[in-house]
Amino acid sequence: MLHKIKKTLDFDLKKQERKIFLIFILGLIFYAVLVLFGDAKKIINISFSFKWNLIIVLLLLSFLNYIVRFVRWHYFLRQISIKIPLVNSFRIFLAGLSMTVTPGKMGEVVKAYLIKKEAGNKFAQMVPLLITERLTDGIGMLLLALGGIYFFRQSLIFFLFSFGLVVLFFLFIYNKKYTLKLIRKLEDRFGHLKPLDFFLTFFEHSEKLLKLKHLTVGIILSVTAWSLEGISLFLLINSFGHFWQWKSLFYSLFIFSFSSIAGFLVLVPGGIGVAEGSITSLLTLFFQIGIAQGIFITLIFRFVTLWFGVFLGLVNLFLSFSRLRFAERKT
């Protein structure tokens, strides 16, 4: 089993760099089309009235989001007995942000690769952590979306579907015997299914992380972290001076979480296209603003959340691999 998961988690830096570059170019093309669709002239005029010093506040909120998520990451590492210096742990966590634009954030296995190189731990120990991160992210997003369902009843089906996936996941992981039997039947019928390697390894090494106490801590930290990005959207909307009311905060949290879940479920790299479309549409629906203003807000928001994280991640990914190469030369 272990040789399969090693192959699945093998990390080719140059290949990932090419993927990120391609996704970045596709993102630029999409954003250019979006601006043209929303009337480029109007969007440029809106940019002149925007308070650009707000960007600093938004970037600080995003960085605070990364710190809270790092606390969760380091907490989970401690639960599975992986002990590395705090500074190294933070650098590895940030390096994982470079892979945020991969479908379903699956590229974040780079963190498992770097942990293995730094601490000598097996890949198999890291798989439960990576999956538990995504699980607590999903639950956190769903909890944030709850407030907006009252105002946007059409999203109830989407919410129930997402909630159903979480419940189904818990049913699978807490009925280990039957789940393993189902996986083996699928492999007998269809042959080796690469995505199932993650879940098989998850079952083999997930006991500690699936304790209620650890999941609860993870979910609380997830809600806290993602609330900060929802607040960023709230501040961005209110920078135009029309929506200072508590209802607007619920709207903002819902728009952000709904769009993020949609982008994740569709497995589009970084949710590009799906997230932007959802955010722009919901902004115009809830706040009665024009398409051009909605697109401008969306582009700024995605820059300070998604692309800021990717940039930080790439810097730390470069530092991490430079450190590894230096260590290899010394030996």
PDB file of N, CA and C in Angstrom, residues 142-236:
ATOM      1  N   LEU A 142     -19.342  25.819   5.479  1.00  0.00           N
ATOM      2  CA  LEU A 142     -20.780  25.549   5.579  1.00  0.00           C
ATOM      3  C   LEU A 142     -21.396  26.304   6.753  1.00  0.00           C
ATOM      4  N   LEU A 143     -20.686  26.349   7.875  1.00  0.00           N
ATOM      5  CA  LEU A 143     -21.189  27.076   9.045  1.00  0.00           C
ATOM      6  C   LEU A 143     -21.296  28.571   8.751  1.00  0.00           C
ATOM      7  N   LEU A 144     -20.318  29.106   8.025  1.00  0.00           N
ATOM      8  CA  LEU A 144     -20.361  30.528   7.660  1.00  0.00           C
ATOM      9  C   LEU A 144     -21.504  30.824   6.689  1.00  0.00           C
ATOM     10  N   ALA A 145     -21.824  29.843   5.854  1.00  0.00           N
ATOM     11  CA  ALA A 145     -22.889  30.035   4.858  1.00  0.00           C
ATOM     12  C   ALA A 145     -24.277  30.003   5.486  1.00  0.00           C
ATOM     13  N   LEU A 146     -24.382  29.453   6.692  1.00  0.00           N
ATOM     14  CA  LEU A 146     -25.692  29.284   7.331  1.00  0.00           C
ATOM     15  C   LEU A 146     -26.464  30.596   7.445  1.00  0.00           C
ATOM     16  N   GLY A 147     -25.752  31.676   7.847  1.00  0.00           N
ATOM     17  CA  GLY A 147     -26.426  32.956   8.050  1.00  0.00           C
ATOM     18  C   GLY A 147     -27.073  33.497   6.794  1.00  0.00           C
ATOM     19  N   GLY A 148     -26.491  33.206   5.636  1.00  0.00           N
ATOM     20  CA  GLY A 148     -27.010  33.751   4.383  1.00  0.00           C
ATOM     21  C   GLY A 148     -28.165  32.974   3.802  1.00  0.00           C
ATOM     22  N   ILE A 149     -28.356  31.738   4.268  1.00  0.00           N
ATOM     23  CA  ILE A 149     -29.430  30.912   3.709  1.00  0.00           C
ATOM     24  C   ILE A 149     -30.795  31.544   3.976  1.00  0.00           C
ATOM     25  N   TYR A 150     -30.911  32.230   5.125  1.00  0.00           N
ATOM     26  CA  TYR A 150     -32.168  32.901   5.460  1.00  0.00           C
ATOM     27  C   TYR A 150     -32.511  33.959   4.410  1.00  0.00           C
ATOM     28  N   PHE A 151     -31.470  34.631   3.886  1.00  0.00           N
ATOM     29  CA  PHE A 151     -31.681  35.708   2.914  1.00  0.00           C
ATOM     30  C   PHE A 151     -31.710  35.211   1.473  1.00  0.00           C
ATOM     31  N   PHE A 152     -31.177  34.020   1.262  1.00  0.00           N
ATOM     32  CA  PHE A 152     -31.081  33.492  -0.104  1.00  0.00           C
ATOM     33  C   PHE A 152     -31.559  32.040  -0.094  1.00  0.00           C
ATOM     34  N   ARG A 153     -32.869  31.870  -0.062  1.00  0.00           N
ATOM     35  CA  ARG A 153     -33.464  30.535   0.109  1.00  0.00           C
ATOM     36  C   ARG A 153     -33.090  29.582  -1.018  1.00  0.00           C
ATOM     37  N   GLN A 154     -32.796  30.147  -2.213  1.00  0.00           N
ATOM     38  CA  GLN A 154     -32.457  29.283  -3.358  1.00  0.00           C
ATOM     39  C   GLN A 154     -31.193  28.461  -3.098  1.00  0.00           C
ATOM     40  N   SER A 155     -30.368  28.920  -2.148  1.00  0.00           N
ATOM     41  CA  SER A 155     -29.110  28.212  -1.869  1.00  0.00           C
ATOM     42  C   SER A 155     -29.309  27.017  -0.945  1.00  0.00           C
ATOM     43  N   LEU A 156     -30.533  26.823  -0.449  1.00  0.00           N
ATOM     44  CA  LEU A 156     -30.780  25.745   0.509  1.00  0.00           C
ATOM     45  C   LEU A 156     -30.429  24.380  -0.070  1.00  0.00           C
ATOM     46  N   ILE A 157     -30.792  24.147  -1.342  1.00  0.00           N
ATOM     47  CA  ILE A 157     -30.496  22.852  -1.976  1.00  0.00           C
ATOM     48  C   ILE A 157     -28.987  22.647  -2.066  1.00  0.00           C
ATOM     49  N   PHE A 158     -28.281  23.706  -2.462  1.00  0.00           N
ATOM     50  CA  PHE A 158     -26.815  23.637  -2.551  1.00  0.00           C
ATOM     51  C   PHE A 158     -26.219  23.342  -1.177  1.00  0.00           C
ATOM     52  N   PHE A 159     -26.746  24.020  -0.144  1.00  0.00           N
ATOM     53  CA  PHE A 159     -26.245  23.811   1.218  1.00  0.00           C
ATOM     54  C   PHE A 159     -26.497  22.374   1.670  1.00  0.00           C
ATOM     55  N   LEU A 160     -27.713  21.877   1.431  1.00  0.00           N
ATOM     56  CA  LEU A 160     -28.051  20.513   1.842  1.00  0.00           C
ATOM     57  C   LEU A 160     -27.187  19.487   1.120  1.00  0.00           C
ATOM     58  N   PHE A 161     -26.905  19.752  -0.168  1.00  0.00           N
ATOM     59  CA  PHE A 161     -26.038  18.848  -0.933  1.00  0.00           C
ATOM     60  C   PHE A 161     -24.635  18.815  -0.321  1.00  0.00           C
ATOM     61  N   SER A 162     -24.082  20.001  -0.021  1.00  0.00           N
ATOM     62  CA  SER A 162     -22.739  20.091   0.567  1.00  0.00           C
ATOM     63  C   SER A 162     -22.712  19.448   1.949  1.00  0.00           C
ATOM     64  N   PHE A 163     -23.757  19.735   2.737  1.00  0.00           N
ATOM     65  CA  PHE A 163     -23.848  19.147   4.076  1.00  0.00           C
ATOM     66  C   PHE A 163     -23.958  17.626   3.982  1.00  0.00           C
ATOM     67  N   GLY A 164     -24.704  17.165   2.979  1.00  0.00           N
ATOM     68  CA  GLY A 164     -24.853  15.720   2.760  1.00  0.00           C
ATOM     69  C   GLY A 164     -23.523  15.052   2.458  1.00  0.00           C
ATOM     70  N   LEU A 165     -22.664  15.730   1.690  1.00  0.00           N
ATOM     71  CA  LEU A 165     -21.331  15.188   1.384  1.00  0.00           C
ATOM     72  C   LEU A 165     -20.497  15.039   2.648  1.00  0.00           C
ATOM     73  N   VAL A 166     -20.600  16.034   3.544  1.00  0.00           N
ATOM     74  CA  VAL A 166     -19.851  15.971   4.807  1.00  0.00           C
ATOM     75  C   VAL A 166     -20.359  14.814   5.663  1.00  0.00           C
ATOM     76  N   VAL A 167     -21.687  14.693   5.767  1.00  0.00           N
ATOM     77  CA  VAL A 167     -22.281  13.595   6.545  1.00  0.00           C
ATOM     78  C   VAL A 167     -21.867  12.249   5.963  1.00  0.00           C
ATOM     79  N   LEU A 168     -21.913  12.148   4.635  1.00  0.00           N
ATOM     80  CA  LEU A 168     -21.518  10.906   3.953  1.00  0.00           C
ATOM     81  C   LEU A 168     -20.064  10.568   4.256  1.00  0.00           C
ATOM     82  N   PHE A 169     -19.213  11.589   4.253  1.00  0.00           N
ATOM     83  CA  PHE A 169     -17.791  11.377   4.555  1.00  0.00           C
ATOM     84  C   PHE A 169     -17.631  10.824   5.967  1.00  0.00           C
ATOM     85  N   PHE A 170     -18.357  11.414   6.933  1.00  0.00           N
ATOM     86  CA  PHE A 170     -18.267  10.935   8.312  1.00  0.00           C
ATOM     87  C   PHE A 170     -18.798   9.513   8.448  1.00  0.00           C
ATOM     88  N   LEU A 171     -19.862   9.212   7.714  1.00  0.00           N
ATOM     89  CA  LEU A 171     -20.388   7.840   7.738  1.00  0.00           C
ATOM     90  C   LEU A 171     -19.341   6.857   7.241  1.00  0.00           C
ATOM     91  N   PHE A 172     -18.624   7.259   6.192  1.00  0.00           N
ATOM     92  CA  PHE A 172     -17.569   6.395   5.645  1.00  0.00           C
ATOM     93  C   PHE A 172     -16.425   6.198   6.637  1.00  0.00           C
ATOM     94  N   ILE A 173     -15.961   7.301   7.231  1.00  0.00           N
ATOM     95  CA  ILE A 173     -14.769   7.183   8.082  1.00  0.00           C
ATOM     96  C   ILE A 173     -15.072   6.535   9.429  1.00  0.00           C
ATOM     97  N   TYR A 174     -16.323   6.628   9.887  1.00  0.00           N
ATOM     98  CA  TYR A 174     -16.645   5.992  11.163  1.00  0.00           C
ATOM     99  C   TYR A 174     -17.242   4.596  10.987  1.00  0.00           C
ATOM    100  N   ASN A 175     -17.347   4.146   9.746  1.00  0.00           N
ATOM    101  CA  ASN A 175     -17.728   2.758   9.439  1.00  0.00           C
ATOM    102  C   ASN A 175     -16.618   2.150   8.588  1.00  0.00           C
ATOM    103  N   LYS A 176     -15.448   2.128   9.196  1.00  0.00           N
ATOM    104  CA  LYS A 176     -14.219   1.744   8.508  1.00  0.00           C
ATOM    105  C   LYS A 176     -14.321   0.384   7.820  1.00  0.00           C
ATOM    106  N   LYS A 177     -14.876  -0.587   8.538  1.00  0.00           N
ATOM    107  CA  LYS A 177     -14.958  -1.959   8.026  1.00  0.00           C
ATOM    108  C   LYS A 177     -15.713  -2.007   6.699  1.00  0.00           C
ATOM    109  N   TYR A 178     -16.887  -1.364   6.649  1.00  0.00           N
ATOM    110  CA  TYR A 178     -17.722  -1.405   5.446  1.00  0.00           C
ATOM    111  C   TYR A 178     -17.122  -0.560   4.321  1.00  0.00           C
ATOM    112  N   THR A 179     -16.493   0.548   4.690  1.00  0.00           N
ATOM    113  CA  THR A 179     -15.876   1.404   3.673  1.00  0.00           C
ATOM    114  C   THR A 179     -14.718   0.703   2.982  1.00  0.00           C
ATOM    115  N   LEU A 180     -13.863   0.045   3.763  1.00  0.00           N
ATOM    116  CA  LEU A 180     -12.736  -0.690   3.181  1.00  0.00           C
ATOM    117  C   LEU A 180     -13.228  -1.808   2.268  1.00  0.00           C
ATOM    118  N   LYS A 181     -14.326  -2.441   2.684  1.00  0.00           N
ATOM    119  CA  LYS A 181     -14.914  -3.509   1.864  1.00  0.00           C
ATOM    120  C   LYS A 181     -15.411  -2.933   0.533  1.00  0.00           C
ATOM    121  N   LEU A 182     -16.046  -1.748   0.592  1.00  0.00           N
ATOM    122  CA  LEU A 182     -16.545  -1.092  -0.618  1.00  0.00           C
ATOM    123  C   LEU A 182     -15.391  -0.713  -1.544  1.00  0.00           C
ATOM    124  N   ILE A 183     -14.311  -0.173  -0.976  1.00  0.00           N
ATOM    125  CA  ILE A 183     -13.143   0.218  -1.778  1.00  0.00           C
ATOM    126  C   ILE A 183     -12.542  -0.994  -2.477  1.00  0.00           C
ATOM    127  N   ARG A 184     -12.438  -2.099  -1.754  1.00  0.00           N
ATOM    128  CA  ARG A 184     -11.863  -3.315  -2.357  1.00  0.00           C
ATOM    129  C   ARG A 184     -12.745  -3.832  -3.491  1.00  0.00           C
ATOM    130  N   LYS A 185     -14.062  -3.743  -3.305  1.00  0.00           N
ATOM    131  CA  LYS A 185     -14.986  -4.172  -4.363  1.00  0.00           C
ATOM    132  C   LYS A 185     -14.825  -3.300  -5.606  1.00  0.00           C
ATOM    133  N   LEU A 186     -14.684  -1.992  -5.397  1.00  0.00           N
ATOM    134  CA  LEU A 186     -14.487  -1.069  -6.522  1.00  0.00           C
ATOM    135  C   LEU A 186     -13.195  -1.387  -7.265  1.00  0.00           C
ATOM    136  N   GLU A 187     -12.139  -1.692  -6.512  1.00  0.00           N
ATOM    137  CA  GLU A 187     -10.855  -2.005  -7.152  1.00  0.00           C
ATOM    138  C   GLU A 187     -10.900  -3.360  -7.856  1.00  0.00           C
ATOM    139  N   ASP A 188     -11.670  -4.311  -7.303  1.00  0.00           N
ATOM    140  CA  ASP A 188     -11.828  -5.615  -7.966  1.00  0.00           C
ATOM    141  C   ASP A 188     -12.531  -5.450  -9.307  1.00  0.00           C
ATOM    142  N   ARG A 189     -13.477  -4.507  -9.338  1.00  0.00           N
ATOM    143  CA  ARG A 189     -14.273  -4.321 -10.549  1.00  0.00           C
ATOM    144  C   ARG A 189     -13.585  -3.425 -11.572  1.00  0.00           C
ATOM    145  N   PHE A 190     -12.982  -2.326 -11.099  1.00  0.00           N
ATOM    146  CA  PHE A 190     -12.430  -1.335 -12.033  1.00  0.00           C
ATOM    147  C   PHE A 190     -10.904  -1.307 -12.078  1.00  0.00           C
ATOM    148  N   GLY A 191     -10.256  -2.126 -11.278  1.00  0.00           N
ATOM    149  CA  GLY A 191      -8.801  -2.091 -11.214  1.00  0.00           C
ATOM    150  C   GLY A 191      -8.340  -1.046 -10.217  1.00  0.00           C
ATOM    151  N   HIS A 192      -7.042  -0.780 -10.192  1.00  0.00           N
ATOM    152  CA  HIS A 192      -6.493   0.174  -9.223  1.00  0.00           C
ATOM    153  C   HIS A 192      -6.991   1.590  -9.513  1.00  0.00           C
ATOM    154  N   LEU A 193      -7.608   2.214  -8.496  1.00  0.00           N
ATOM    155  CA  LEU A 193      -8.126   3.576  -8.624  1.00  0.00           C
ATOM    156  C   LEU A 193      -7.245   4.508  -7.795  1.00  0.00           C
ATOM    157  N   LYS A 194      -6.439   5.282  -8.481  1.00  0.00           N
ATOM    158  CA  LYS A 194      -5.428   6.119  -7.825  1.00  0.00           C
ATOM    159  C   LYS A 194      -5.993   7.034  -6.728  1.00  0.00           C
ATOM    160  N   PRO A 195      -7.143   7.731  -6.953  1.00  0.00           N
ATOM    161  CA  PRO A 195      -7.659   8.619  -5.907  1.00  0.00           C
ATOM    162  C   PRO A 195      -7.970   7.911  -4.594  1.00  0.00           C
ATOM    163  N   LEU A 196      -8.269   6.594  -4.671  1.00  0.00           N
ATOM    164  CA  LEU A 196      -8.618   5.863  -3.457  1.00  0.00           C
ATOM    165  C   LEU A 196      -7.409   5.612  -2.564  1.00  0.00           C
ATOM    166  N   ASP A 197      -6.202   5.778  -3.105  1.00  0.00           N
ATOM    167  CA  ASP A 197      -4.992   5.603  -2.289  1.00  0.00           C
ATOM    168  C   ASP A 197      -5.008   6.536  -1.084  1.00  0.00           C
ATOM    169  N   PHE A 198      -5.463   7.773  -1.319  1.00  0.00           N
ATOM    170  CA  PHE A 198      -5.511   8.742  -0.234  1.00  0.00           C
ATOM    171  C   PHE A 198      -6.418   8.252   0.889  1.00  0.00           C
ATOM    172  N   PHE A 199      -7.589   7.739   0.517  1.00  0.00           N
ATOM    173  CA  PHE A 199      -8.557   7.328   1.521  1.00  0.00           C
ATOM    174  C   PHE A 199      -8.124   6.060   2.253  1.00  0.00           C
ATOM    175  N   LEU A 200      -7.495   5.140   1.536  1.00  0.00           N
ATOM    176  CA  LEU A 200      -6.985   3.933   2.184  1.00  0.00           C
ATOM    177  C   LEU A 200      -5.925   4.295   3.224  1.00  0.00           C
ATOM    178  N   THR A 201      -5.027   5.181   2.843  1.00  0.00           N
ATOM    179  CA  THR A 201      -3.982   5.605   3.771  1.00  0.00           C
ATOM    180  C   THR A 201      -4.586   6.426   4.909  1.00  0.00           C
ATOM    181  N   PHE A 202      -5.602   7.207   4.590  1.00  0.00           N
ATOM    182  CA  PHE A 202      -6.307   7.988   5.606  1.00  0.00           C
ATOM    183  C   PHE A 202      -6.877   7.069   6.683  1.00  0.00           C
ATOM    184  N   PHE A 203      -7.529   5.988   6.259  1.00  0.00           N
ATOM    185  CA  PHE A 203      -8.108   5.051   7.211  1.00  0.00           C
ATOM    186  C   PHE A 203      -7.047   4.394   8.087  1.00  0.00           C
ATOM    187  N   GLU A 204      -5.899   4.126   7.490  1.00  0.00           N
ATOM    188  CA  GLU A 204      -4.845   3.422   8.212  1.00  0.00           C
ATOM    189  C   GLU A 204      -4.179   4.285   9.281  1.00  0.00           C
ATOM    190  N   HIS A 205      -4.235   5.615   9.135  1.00  0.00           N
ATOM    191  CA  HIS A 205      -3.456   6.486  10.024  1.00  0.00           C
ATOM    192  C   HIS A 205      -4.261   7.661  10.595  1.00  0.00           C
ATOM    193  N   SER A 206      -5.585   7.559  10.603  1.00  0.00           N
ATOM    194  CA  SER A 206      -6.391   8.742  10.934  1.00  0.00           C
ATOM    195  C   SER A 206      -6.985   8.756  12.339  1.00  0.00           C
ATOM    196  N   GLU A 207      -6.733   7.712  13.141  1.00  0.00           N
ATOM    197  CA  GLU A 207      -7.411   7.588  14.431  1.00  0.00           C
ATOM    198  C   GLU A 207      -7.263   8.828  15.317  1.00  0.00           C
ATOM    199  N   LYS A 208      -6.040   9.357  15.418  1.00  0.00           N
ATOM    200  CA  LYS A 208      -5.799  10.491  16.326  1.00  0.00           C
ATOM    201  C   LYS A 208      -6.522  11.754  15.877  1.00  0.00           C
ATOM    202  N   LEU A 209      -6.446  12.064  14.589  1.00  0.00           N
ATOM    203  CA  LEU A 209      -7.036  13.310  14.100  1.00  0.00           C
ATOM    204  C   LEU A 209      -8.560  13.289  14.110  1.00  0.00           C
ATOM    205  N   LEU A 210      -9.151  12.095  14.089  1.00  0.00           N
ATOM    206  CA  LEU A 210     -10.610  11.998  14.026  1.00  0.00           C
ATOM    207  C   LEU A 210     -11.276  12.031  15.396  1.00  0.00           C
ATOM    208  N   LYS A 211     -10.474  12.206  16.446  1.00  0.00           N
ATOM    209  CA  LYS A 211     -11.068  12.365  17.770  1.00  0.00           C
ATOM    210  C   LYS A 211     -11.864  13.668  17.795  1.00  0.00           C
ATOM    211  N   LEU A 212     -13.014  13.632  18.480  1.00  0.00           N
ATOM    212  CA  LEU A 212     -13.927  14.783  18.497  1.00  0.00           C
ATOM    213  C   LEU A 212     -13.231  16.067  18.944  1.00  0.00           C
ATOM    214  N   LYS A 213     -12.372  15.959  19.944  1.00  0.00           N
ATOM    215  CA  LYS A 213     -11.669  17.138  20.470  1.00  0.00           C
ATOM    216  C   LYS A 213     -10.836  17.811  19.378  1.00  0.00           C
ATOM    217  N   HIS A 214     -10.076  17.015  18.628  1.00  0.00           N
ATOM    218  CA  HIS A 214      -9.189  17.576  17.604  1.00  0.00           C
ATOM    219  C   HIS A 214      -9.977  18.146  16.422  1.00  0.00           C
ATOM    220  N   LEU A 215     -11.049  17.452  16.041  1.00  0.00           N
ATOM    221  CA  LEU A 215     -11.895  17.965  14.958  1.00  0.00           C
ATOM    222  C   LEU A 215     -12.552  19.283  15.358  1.00  0.00           C
ATOM    223  N   THR A 216     -13.005  19.359  16.621  1.00  0.00           N
ATOM    224  CA  THR A 216     -13.655  20.581  17.111  1.00  0.00           C
ATOM    225  C   THR A 216     -12.694  21.762  17.074  1.00  0.00           C
ATOM    226  N   VAL A 217     -11.467  21.538  17.554  1.00  0.00           N
ATOM    227  CA  VAL A 217     -10.447  22.597  17.512  1.00  0.00           C
ATOM    228  C   VAL A 217     -10.205  23.033  16.067  1.00  0.00           C
ATOM    229  N   GLY A 218     -10.088  22.054  15.161  1.00  0.00           N
ATOM    230  CA  GLY A 218      -9.852  22.346  13.749  1.00  0.00           C
ATOM    231  C   GLY A 218     -10.976  23.152  13.129  1.00  0.00           C
ATOM    232  N   ILE A 219     -12.223  22.803  13.464  1.00  0.00           N
ATOM    233  CA  ILE A 219     -13.387  23.505  12.899  1.00  0.00           C
ATOM    234  C   ILE A 219     -13.468  24.936  13.430  1.00  0.00           C
ATOM    235  N   ILE A 220     -13.223  25.116  14.735  1.00  0.00           N
ATOM    236  CA  ILE A 220     -13.250  26.463  15.327  1.00  0.00           C
ATOM    237  C   ILE A 220     -12.206  27.361  14.666  1.00  0.00           C
ATOM    238  N   LEU A 221     -11.003  26.823  14.472  1.00  0.00           N
ATOM    239  CA  LEU A 221      -9.941  27.599  13.822  1.00  0.00           C
ATOM    240  C   LEU A 221     -10.284  27.890  12.358  1.00  0.00           C
ATOM    241  N   SER A 222     -10.934  26.927  11.693  1.00  0.00           N
ATOM    242  CA  SER A 222     -11.343  27.133  10.294  1.00  0.00           C
ATOM    243  C   SER A 222     -12.369  28.250  10.177  1.00  0.00           C
ATOM    244  N   VAL A 223     -13.384  28.218  11.050  1.00  0.00           N
ATOM    245  CA  VAL A 223     -14.419  29.258  11.033  1.00  0.00           C
ATOM    246  C   VAL A 223     -13.787  30.628  11.286  1.00  0.00           C
ATOM    247  N   THR A 224     -12.866  30.681  12.255  1.00  0.00           N
ATOM    248  CA  THR A 224     -12.182  31.942  12.574  1.00  0.00           C
ATOM    249  C   THR A 224     -11.388  32.456  11.373  1.00  0.00           C
ATOM    250  N   ALA A 225     -10.615  31.551  10.763  1.00  0.00           N
ATOM    251  CA  ALA A 225      -9.760  31.942   9.632  1.00  0.00           C
ATOM    252  C   ALA A 225     -10.576  32.435   8.451  1.00  0.00           C
ATOM    253  N   TRP A 226     -11.593  31.669   8.057  1.00  0.00           N
ATOM    254  CA  TRP A 226     -12.363  32.030   6.872  1.00  0.00           C
ATOM    255  C   TRP A 226     -13.289  33.217   7.121  1.00  0.00           C
ATOM    256  N   SER A 227     -13.647  33.454   8.392  1.00  0.00           N
ATOM    257  CA  SER A 227     -14.425  34.660   8.720  1.00  0.00           C
ATOM    258  C   SER A 227     -13.645  35.914   8.353  1.00  0.00           C
ATOM    259  N   LEU A 228     -12.326  35.848   8.519  1.00  0.00           N
ATOM    260  CA  LEU A 228     -11.474  37.003   8.214  1.00  0.00           C
ATOM    261  C   LEU A 228     -11.546  37.374   6.736  1.00  0.00           C
ATOM    262  N   GLU A 229     -11.646  36.360   5.869  1.00  0.00           N
ATOM    263  CA  GLU A 229     -11.769  36.663   4.432  1.00  0.00           C
ATOM    264  C   GLU A 229     -13.158  37.204   4.115  1.00  0.00           C
ATOM    265  N   GLY A 230     -14.173  36.692   4.831  1.00  0.00           N
ATOM    266  CA  GLY A 230     -15.518  37.237   4.666  1.00  0.00           C
ATOM    267  C   GLY A 230     -15.578  38.693   5.097  1.00  0.00           C
ATOM    268  N   ILE A 231     -14.857  39.011   6.179  1.00  0.00           N
ATOM    269  CA  ILE A 231     -14.786  40.398   6.658  1.00  0.00           C
ATOM    270  C   ILE A 231     -14.065  41.274   5.633  1.00  0.00           C
ATOM    271  N   SER A 232     -13.053  40.716   4.972  1.00  0.00           N
ATOM    272  CA  SER A 232     -12.354  41.458   3.906  1.00  0.00           C
ATOM    273  C   SER A 232     -13.333  41.874   2.812  1.00  0.00           C
ATOM    274  N   LEU A 233     -14.189  40.936   2.409  1.00  0.00           N
ATOM    275  CA  LEU A 233     -15.182  41.241   1.379  1.00  0.00           C
ATOM    276  C   LEU A 233     -16.156  42.307   1.881  1.00  0.00           C
ATOM    277  N   PHE A 234     -16.549  42.201   3.142  1.00  0.00           N
ATOM    278  CA  PHE A 234     -17.449  43.170   3.773  1.00  0.00           C
ATOM    279  C   PHE A 234     -16.842  44.578   3.733  1.00  0.00           C
ATOM    280  N   LEU A 235     -15.565  44.695   4.108  1.00  0.00           N
ATOM    281  CA  LEU A 235     -14.884  45.998   4.100  1.00  0.00           C
ATOM    282  C   LEU A 235     -14.739  46.542   2.687  1.00  0.00           C
ATOM    283  N   LEU A 236     -14.475  45.647   1.763  1.00  0.00           N
ATOM    284  CA  LEU A 236     -14.309  46.037   0.359  1.00  0.00           C
ATOM    285  C   LEU A 236     -15.610  46.601  -0.201  1.00  0.00           C
TER     286      LEU A 236
END
